[in-house]
Coordinates of C-alpha atoms in Angstrom, one line a residue:
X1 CA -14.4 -162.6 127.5
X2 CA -15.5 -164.5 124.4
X3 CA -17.0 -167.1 126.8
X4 CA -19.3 -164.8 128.8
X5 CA -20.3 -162.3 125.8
X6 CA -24.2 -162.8 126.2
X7 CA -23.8 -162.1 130.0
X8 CA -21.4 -159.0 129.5
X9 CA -23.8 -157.7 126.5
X10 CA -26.6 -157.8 128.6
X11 CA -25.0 -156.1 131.9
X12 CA -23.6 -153.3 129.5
X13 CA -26.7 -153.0 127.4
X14 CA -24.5 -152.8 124.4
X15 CA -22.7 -154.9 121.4
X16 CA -19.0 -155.6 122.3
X17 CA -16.9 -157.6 119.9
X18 CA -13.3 -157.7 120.1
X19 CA -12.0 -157.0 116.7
X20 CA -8.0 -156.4 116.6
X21 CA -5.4 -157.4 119.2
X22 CA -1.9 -155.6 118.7
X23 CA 1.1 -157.8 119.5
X24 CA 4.9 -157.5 119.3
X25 CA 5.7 -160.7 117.5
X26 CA 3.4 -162.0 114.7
X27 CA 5.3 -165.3 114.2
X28 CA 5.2 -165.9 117.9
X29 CA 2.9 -169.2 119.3
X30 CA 0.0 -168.2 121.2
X31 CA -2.6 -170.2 124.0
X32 CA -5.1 -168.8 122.6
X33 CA -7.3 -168.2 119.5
X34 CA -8.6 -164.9 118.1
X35 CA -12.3 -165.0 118.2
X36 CA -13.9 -165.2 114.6
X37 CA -13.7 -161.4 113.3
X38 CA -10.7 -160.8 115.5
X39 CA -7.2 -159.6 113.4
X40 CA -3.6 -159.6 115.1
X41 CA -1.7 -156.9 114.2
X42 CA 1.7 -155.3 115.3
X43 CA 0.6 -152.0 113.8
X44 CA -0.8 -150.0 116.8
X45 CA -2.0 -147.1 114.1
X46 CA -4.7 -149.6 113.1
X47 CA -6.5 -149.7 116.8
X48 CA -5.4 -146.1 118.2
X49 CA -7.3 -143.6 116.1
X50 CA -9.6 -146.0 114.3
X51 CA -13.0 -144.4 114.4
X52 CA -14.3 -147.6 114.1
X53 CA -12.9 -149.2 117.5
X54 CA -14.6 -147.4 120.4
X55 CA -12.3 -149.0 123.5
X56 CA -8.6 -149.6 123.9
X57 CA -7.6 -152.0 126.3
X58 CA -3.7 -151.4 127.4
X59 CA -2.2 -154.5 128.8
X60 CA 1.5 -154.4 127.0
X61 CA 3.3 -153.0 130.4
X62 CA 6.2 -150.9 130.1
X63 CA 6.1 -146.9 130.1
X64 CA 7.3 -145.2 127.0
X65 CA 4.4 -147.2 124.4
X66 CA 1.7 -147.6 126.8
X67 CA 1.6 -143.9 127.3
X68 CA 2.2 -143.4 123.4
X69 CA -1.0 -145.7 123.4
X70 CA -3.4 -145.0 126.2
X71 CA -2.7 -140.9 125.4
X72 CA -3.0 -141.3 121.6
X73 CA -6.6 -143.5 122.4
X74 CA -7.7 -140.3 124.9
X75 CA -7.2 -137.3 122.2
X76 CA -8.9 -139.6 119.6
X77 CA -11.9 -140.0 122.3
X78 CA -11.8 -143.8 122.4
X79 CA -12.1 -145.0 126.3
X80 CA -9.3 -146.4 127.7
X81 CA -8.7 -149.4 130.1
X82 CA -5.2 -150.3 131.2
X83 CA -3.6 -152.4 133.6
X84 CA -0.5 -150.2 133.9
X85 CA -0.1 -149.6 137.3
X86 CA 3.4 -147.2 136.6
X87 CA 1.9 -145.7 133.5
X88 CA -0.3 -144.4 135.7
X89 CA 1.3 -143.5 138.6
X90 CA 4.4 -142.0 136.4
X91 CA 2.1 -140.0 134.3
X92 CA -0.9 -139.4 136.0
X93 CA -1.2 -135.6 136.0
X94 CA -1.2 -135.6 132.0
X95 CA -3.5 -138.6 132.0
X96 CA -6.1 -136.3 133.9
X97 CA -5.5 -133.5 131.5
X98 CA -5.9 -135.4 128.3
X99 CA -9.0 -136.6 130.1
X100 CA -10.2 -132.9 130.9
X101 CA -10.0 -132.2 127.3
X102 CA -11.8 -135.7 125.8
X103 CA -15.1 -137.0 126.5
X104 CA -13.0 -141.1 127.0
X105 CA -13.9 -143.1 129.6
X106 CA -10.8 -144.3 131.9
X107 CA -10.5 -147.6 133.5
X108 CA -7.8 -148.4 135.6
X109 CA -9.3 -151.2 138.4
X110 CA -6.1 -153.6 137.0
X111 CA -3.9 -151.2 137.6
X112 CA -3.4 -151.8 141.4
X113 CA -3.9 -155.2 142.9
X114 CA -4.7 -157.2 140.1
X115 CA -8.3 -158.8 140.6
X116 CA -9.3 -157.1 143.7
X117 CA -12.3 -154.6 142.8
X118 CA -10.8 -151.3 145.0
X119 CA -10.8 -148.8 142.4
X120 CA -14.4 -149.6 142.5
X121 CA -14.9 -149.1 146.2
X122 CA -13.0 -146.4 146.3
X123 CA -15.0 -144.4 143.5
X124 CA -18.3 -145.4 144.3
X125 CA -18.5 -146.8 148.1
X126 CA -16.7 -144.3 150.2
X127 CA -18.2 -141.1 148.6
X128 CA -20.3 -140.4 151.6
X129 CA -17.2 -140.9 154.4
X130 CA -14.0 -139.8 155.1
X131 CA -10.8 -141.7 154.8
X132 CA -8.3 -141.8 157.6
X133 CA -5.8 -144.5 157.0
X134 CA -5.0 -147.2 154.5
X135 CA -2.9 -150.2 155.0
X136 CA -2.1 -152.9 152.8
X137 CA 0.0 -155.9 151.3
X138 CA 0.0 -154.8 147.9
X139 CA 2.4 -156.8 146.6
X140 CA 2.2 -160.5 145.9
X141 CA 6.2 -161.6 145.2
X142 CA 7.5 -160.5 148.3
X143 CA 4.3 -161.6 150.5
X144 CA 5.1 -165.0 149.5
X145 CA 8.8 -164.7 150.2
X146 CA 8.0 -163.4 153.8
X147 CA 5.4 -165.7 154.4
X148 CA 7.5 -168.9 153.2
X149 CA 11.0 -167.3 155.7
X150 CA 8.1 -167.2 158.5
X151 CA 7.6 -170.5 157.6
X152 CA 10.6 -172.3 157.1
X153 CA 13.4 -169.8 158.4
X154 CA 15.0 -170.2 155.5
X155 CA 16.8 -167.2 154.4
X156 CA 16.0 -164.1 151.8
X157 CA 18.3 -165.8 149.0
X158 CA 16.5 -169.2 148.8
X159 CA 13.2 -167.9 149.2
X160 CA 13.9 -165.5 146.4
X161 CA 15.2 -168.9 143.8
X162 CA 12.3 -171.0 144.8
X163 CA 9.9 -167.6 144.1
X164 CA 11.7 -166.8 140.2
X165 CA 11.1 -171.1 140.1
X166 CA 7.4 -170.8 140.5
X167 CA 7.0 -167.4 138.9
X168 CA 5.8 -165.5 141.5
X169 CA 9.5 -163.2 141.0
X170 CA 10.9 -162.0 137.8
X171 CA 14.5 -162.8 136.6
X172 CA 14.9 -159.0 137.8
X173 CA 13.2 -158.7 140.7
X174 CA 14.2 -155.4 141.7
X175 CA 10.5 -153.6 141.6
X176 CA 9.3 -156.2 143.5
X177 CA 12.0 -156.7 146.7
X178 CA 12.8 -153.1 146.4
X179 CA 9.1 -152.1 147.1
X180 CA 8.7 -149.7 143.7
X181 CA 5.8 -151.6 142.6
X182 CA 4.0 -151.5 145.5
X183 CA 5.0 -147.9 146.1
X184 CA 3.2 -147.1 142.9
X185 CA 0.2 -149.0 143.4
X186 CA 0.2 -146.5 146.6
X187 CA 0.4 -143.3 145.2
X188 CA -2.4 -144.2 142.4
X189 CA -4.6 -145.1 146.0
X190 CA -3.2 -141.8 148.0
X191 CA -4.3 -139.8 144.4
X192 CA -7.8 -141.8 144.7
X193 CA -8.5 -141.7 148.7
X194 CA -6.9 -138.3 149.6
X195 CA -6.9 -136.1 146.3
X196 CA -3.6 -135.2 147.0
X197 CA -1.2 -135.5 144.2
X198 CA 2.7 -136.5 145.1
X199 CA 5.7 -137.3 143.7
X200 CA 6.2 -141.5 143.7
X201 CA 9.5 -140.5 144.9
X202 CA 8.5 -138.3 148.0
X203 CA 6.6 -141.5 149.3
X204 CA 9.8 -143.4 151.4
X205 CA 10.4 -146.6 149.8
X206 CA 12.6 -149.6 151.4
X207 CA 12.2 -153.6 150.3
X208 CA 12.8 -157.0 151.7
X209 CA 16.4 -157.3 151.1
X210 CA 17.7 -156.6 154.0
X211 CA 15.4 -159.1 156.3
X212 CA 17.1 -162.1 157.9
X213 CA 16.0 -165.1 159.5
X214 CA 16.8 -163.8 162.8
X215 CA 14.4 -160.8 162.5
X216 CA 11.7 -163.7 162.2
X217 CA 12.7 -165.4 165.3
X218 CA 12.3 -162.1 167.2
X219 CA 8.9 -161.2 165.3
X220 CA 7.7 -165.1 166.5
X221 CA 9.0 -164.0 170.2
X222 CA 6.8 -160.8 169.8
X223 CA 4.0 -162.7 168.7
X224 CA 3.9 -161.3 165.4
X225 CA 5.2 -161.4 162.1
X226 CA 6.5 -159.0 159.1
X227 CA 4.8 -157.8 156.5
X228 CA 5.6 -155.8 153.1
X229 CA 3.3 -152.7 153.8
X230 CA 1.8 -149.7 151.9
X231 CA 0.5 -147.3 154.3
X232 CA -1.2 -143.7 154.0
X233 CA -2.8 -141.9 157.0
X234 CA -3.9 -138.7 158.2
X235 CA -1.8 -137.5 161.1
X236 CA -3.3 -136.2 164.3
X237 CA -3.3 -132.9 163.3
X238 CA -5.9 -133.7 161.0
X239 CA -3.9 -131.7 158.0
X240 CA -0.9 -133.8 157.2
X241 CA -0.9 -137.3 155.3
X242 CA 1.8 -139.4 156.0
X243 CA 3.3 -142.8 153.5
X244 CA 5.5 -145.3 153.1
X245 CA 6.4 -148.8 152.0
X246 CA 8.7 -150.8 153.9
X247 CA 8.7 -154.0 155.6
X248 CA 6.9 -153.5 159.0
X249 CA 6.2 -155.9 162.1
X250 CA 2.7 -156.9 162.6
X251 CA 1.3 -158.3 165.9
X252 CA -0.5 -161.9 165.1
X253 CA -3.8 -160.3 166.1
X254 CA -4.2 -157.9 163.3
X255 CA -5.7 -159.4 160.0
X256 CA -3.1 -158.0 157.9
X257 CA -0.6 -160.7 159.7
X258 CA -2.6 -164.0 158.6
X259 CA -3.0 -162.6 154.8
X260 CA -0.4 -165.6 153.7
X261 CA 1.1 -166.5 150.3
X262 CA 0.8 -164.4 147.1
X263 CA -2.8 -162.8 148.2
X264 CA -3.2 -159.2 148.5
X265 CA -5.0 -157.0 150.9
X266 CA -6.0 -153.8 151.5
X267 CA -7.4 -152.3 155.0
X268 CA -9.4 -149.0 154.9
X269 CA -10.0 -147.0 158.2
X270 CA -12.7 -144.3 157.4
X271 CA -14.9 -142.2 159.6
X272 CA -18.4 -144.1 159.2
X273 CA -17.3 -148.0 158.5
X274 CA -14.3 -148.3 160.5
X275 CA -12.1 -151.0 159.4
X276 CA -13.1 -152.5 155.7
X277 CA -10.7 -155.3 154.4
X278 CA -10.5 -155.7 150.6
X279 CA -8.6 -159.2 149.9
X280 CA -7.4 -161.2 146.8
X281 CA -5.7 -162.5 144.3
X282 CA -3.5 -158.8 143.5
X283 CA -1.8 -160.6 140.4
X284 CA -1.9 -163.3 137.7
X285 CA -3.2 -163.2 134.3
X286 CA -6.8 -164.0 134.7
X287 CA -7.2 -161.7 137.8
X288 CA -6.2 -159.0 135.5
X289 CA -8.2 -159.8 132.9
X290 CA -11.5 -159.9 135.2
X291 CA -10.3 -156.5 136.2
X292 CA -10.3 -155.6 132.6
X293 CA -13.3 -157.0 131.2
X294 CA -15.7 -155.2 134.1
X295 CA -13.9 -151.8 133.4
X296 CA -15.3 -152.9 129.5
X297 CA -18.6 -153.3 131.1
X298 CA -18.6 -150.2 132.5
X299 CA -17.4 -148.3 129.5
X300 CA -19.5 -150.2 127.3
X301 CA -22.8 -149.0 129.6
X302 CA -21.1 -145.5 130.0
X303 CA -20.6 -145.8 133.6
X304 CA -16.8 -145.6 133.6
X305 CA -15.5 -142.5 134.7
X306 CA -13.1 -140.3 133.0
X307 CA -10.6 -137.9 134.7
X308 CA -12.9 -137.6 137.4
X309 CA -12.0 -142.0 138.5
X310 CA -8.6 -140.1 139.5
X311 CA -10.0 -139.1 142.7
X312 CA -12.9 -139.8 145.2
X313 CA -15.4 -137.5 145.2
X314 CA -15.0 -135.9 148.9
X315 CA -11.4 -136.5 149.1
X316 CA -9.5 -134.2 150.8
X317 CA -7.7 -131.8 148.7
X318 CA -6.3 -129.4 151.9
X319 CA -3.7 -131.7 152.9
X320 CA -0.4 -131.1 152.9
X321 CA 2.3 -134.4 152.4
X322 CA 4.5 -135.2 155.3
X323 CA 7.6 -137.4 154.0
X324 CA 8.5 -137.4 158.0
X325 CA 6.2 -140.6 159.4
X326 CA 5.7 -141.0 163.1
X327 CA 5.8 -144.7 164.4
X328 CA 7.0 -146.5 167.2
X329 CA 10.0 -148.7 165.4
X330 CA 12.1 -152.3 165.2
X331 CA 15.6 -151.7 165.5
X332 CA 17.7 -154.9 165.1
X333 CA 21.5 -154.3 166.3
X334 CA 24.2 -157.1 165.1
X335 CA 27.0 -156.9 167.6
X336 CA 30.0 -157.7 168.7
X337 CA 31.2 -158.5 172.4
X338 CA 32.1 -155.3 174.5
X339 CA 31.9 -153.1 177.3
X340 CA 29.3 -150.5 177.6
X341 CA 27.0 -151.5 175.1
X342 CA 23.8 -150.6 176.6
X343 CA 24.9 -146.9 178.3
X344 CA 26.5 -146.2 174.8
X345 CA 23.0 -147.2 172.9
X346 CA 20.9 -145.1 175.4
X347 CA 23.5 -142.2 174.6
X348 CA 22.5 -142.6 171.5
X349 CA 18.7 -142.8 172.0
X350 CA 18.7 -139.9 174.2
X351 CA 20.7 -137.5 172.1
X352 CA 18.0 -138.2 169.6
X353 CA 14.9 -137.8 171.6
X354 CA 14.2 -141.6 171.1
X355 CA 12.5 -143.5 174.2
X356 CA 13.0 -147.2 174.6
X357 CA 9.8 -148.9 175.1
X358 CA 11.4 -152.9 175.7
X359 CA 15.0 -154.2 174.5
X360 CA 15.2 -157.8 173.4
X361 CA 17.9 -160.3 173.3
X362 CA 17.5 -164.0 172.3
X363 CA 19.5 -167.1 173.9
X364 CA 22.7 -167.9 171.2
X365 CA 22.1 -164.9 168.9
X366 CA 24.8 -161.6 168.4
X367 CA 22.0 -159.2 167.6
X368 CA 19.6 -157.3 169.7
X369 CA 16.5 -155.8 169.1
X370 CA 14.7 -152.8 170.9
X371 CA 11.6 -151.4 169.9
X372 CA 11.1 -147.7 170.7
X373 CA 8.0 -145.3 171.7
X374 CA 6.8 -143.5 168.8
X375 CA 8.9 -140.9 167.1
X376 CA 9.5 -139.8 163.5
X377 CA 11.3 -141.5 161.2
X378 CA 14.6 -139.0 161.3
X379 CA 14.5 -139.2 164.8
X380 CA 15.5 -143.3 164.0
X381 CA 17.4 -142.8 160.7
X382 CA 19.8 -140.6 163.0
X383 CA 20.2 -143.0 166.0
X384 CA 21.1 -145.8 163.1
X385 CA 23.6 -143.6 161.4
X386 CA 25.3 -142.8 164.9
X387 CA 25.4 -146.5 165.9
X388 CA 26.6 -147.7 162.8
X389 CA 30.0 -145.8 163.5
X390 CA 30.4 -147.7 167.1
X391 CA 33.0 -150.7 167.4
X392 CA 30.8 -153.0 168.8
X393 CA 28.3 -152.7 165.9
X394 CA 28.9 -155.1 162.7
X395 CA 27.2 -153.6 160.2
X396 CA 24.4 -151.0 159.9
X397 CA 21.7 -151.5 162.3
X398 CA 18.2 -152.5 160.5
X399 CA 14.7 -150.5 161.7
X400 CA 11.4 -151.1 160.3
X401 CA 8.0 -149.6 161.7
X402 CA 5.6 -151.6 164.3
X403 CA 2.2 -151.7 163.6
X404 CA 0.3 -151.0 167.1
X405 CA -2.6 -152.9 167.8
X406 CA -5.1 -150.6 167.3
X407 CA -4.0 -150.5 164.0

């Protein structure tokens, strides 16, 4: 920030000097040297409060201080930026009342995918259109994990060691695999896009863990791949919004399969443009901090927004949530030899309402895969449940939702 102060001055129209950075540890080393004026403290009271500090920038993480700081910074009208994606999303309803009640400012753009500027769009370039569906890879762990097992077929446990090596996964990597922290980047966008407020734990939420090298070999045969996904769409009825996060098969020809590595990415479907593709770097320290500094901009030349950033003008406040998703669905059956395995699967099926659009079953390999018609989510979890109780099946079956080429 220090390093582009004349160019930030003049796009705000206003002084900004950084004068006291709060930190845990005092004693600690650092990479890096206050700027002349600057004071370290690990006394929050002197920042939060202080008439003389205008803007509070949250980057600690956690829950229980940030909100102790980013609420205490809003009732003493000082603007706010934060990077706390689950602050937000765990807190957000008394977020936008403190907000109703203060004059702050609120930025949040490095709160869901690190550098890539879609708080922005979605504030200020979709006011005029109507969102239909969003679709993204918002998490940048577990996108590298499934792009290196495309890669190498390696399997979920050596991916994951060589990820916590080069720091893309934490010692505990749970919020990542599990898909929590792309579940909450979700909700903060559904809040944004839709105007509909949910529960984080309404939206369904399933991780990585449970993919295998063999589920790439039959995404490869269906000339596709698999893809961590948050998605949020309006349903045909044209009332309902449907989400969830789970690992999904994508066909080769839709973008979302060739976003590799650690990048991030977000598809929009609206009314007017179609298909717009955000993409990015959705994590990493200077990311972030770009993120940050333009929300200080736009605080600085009081163009921030305060509760009202929380959701899109024009949203769409008359839906209703539907925690029951229709797709067509990836079903990958681990077997064991025996007679009457396909009648007693399309017993199954069929007892469920479930049609069977292709069945698959690779040279050398004692699993199968079939990939139904589209049907809700239940409709699946109950034909899974019923086959896992068959003696021919090894362990629970694995499902995931296919992403259709018109997608």
């Amino acid at each position: 920030m220090e390093s582009r102060k004349l160019a930030l001055e003049e796009a705000s129209g206003a002084t900004i000097e950084l004068t006291k950075v709060c930190v845990r540890d005092l004693t600690r080393e650092r990479d890096w040297t206050p700027p002349p004026g600057c004071v370290l403290t690990d006394d929050r009271s002197e920042i939060v409060g202080n008439p003389d500090i205008d803007l509070v920038v949250e980057v600690a993480g956690g829950v229980t201080d940030a909100k102790e700081v980013v609420m205490g910074a809003i009732k003493a009208g000082q603007d706010v930026v934060t990077a706390n994606k689950a602050l937000i999303a765990a807190f957000m309803p008394e977020i936008e009342a403190a907000l109703e009640d203060s004059d702050s400012q609120f930025g949040f753009e490095a709160a869901v995918m690190g550098g890539i500027p879609i708080i922005q769009a979605m504030q200020n370039d979709f006011v005029g259109d109507r969102i239909i569906r969003m679709q993204g890879i918002m998490n940048g762990c577990t996108n590298f994990m499934l792009t290196k097992m495309a890669a190498t077929g390696c399997s979920y446990e050596d991916i994951l060691g060589e990820a916590q090596e080069l720091g893309y996964a934490e010692a505990d990597p749970s919020l990542d695999v599990g898909g929590q922290d792309a579940r909450s980047k979700l909700k903060i966008l559904i809040k944004l896009a839709f105007g509909l407020p949910i529960e984080e734990d309404a939206i369904s939420c399933h991780g990585i863990t449970k993919i295998t090298s063999t589920d790439f070999d039959y995404a490869k045969d269906m000339q596709g791949t698999i893809k961590l996904l948050g998605v949020a769409e309006i349903g045909n009825e044209d009332t309902k919004l449907s989400a969830y996060v789970c690992p999904a098969f994508v066909p080769s020809s839709a973008t979302l399969a060739n976003i590799g590595g650690a990048t991030n990415a977000l598809e929009i479907v609206s009314e007017n443009l179609g298909s717009s593709l955000l993409v990015g770097q959705g994590a990493g320290r200077f990311p972030t901090a770009n993120s940050c500094i333009n929300d200080i901009v736009s605080c600085a030349a009081k163009t921030c927004r305060g509760k009202s950033g929380l959701t899109r003008p024009g949203a769409c406040p008359d839906l209703t949530f539907d925690t029951d998703y229709e797709a067509g669905f990836y079903m990958r059956c681990n077997y064991k030899d025996g007679i009457g395995i396909t009648r007693e699967l399309g017993e199954v099926c069929e007892a469920n309402g479930v049609s069977i659009f292709s069945m698959l079953q690779l040279p050398g390999v004692d699993a199968f895969v079939v990939i139904t018609d589209k049907v809700k989510k239940s409709q699946m979890q109950a034909v899974v449940k019923s086959l896992a109780t068959k003696d021919w099946v090894r362990d629970e079956p694995f499902m995931m939702p296919v992403v259709s080429e018109d997608q």
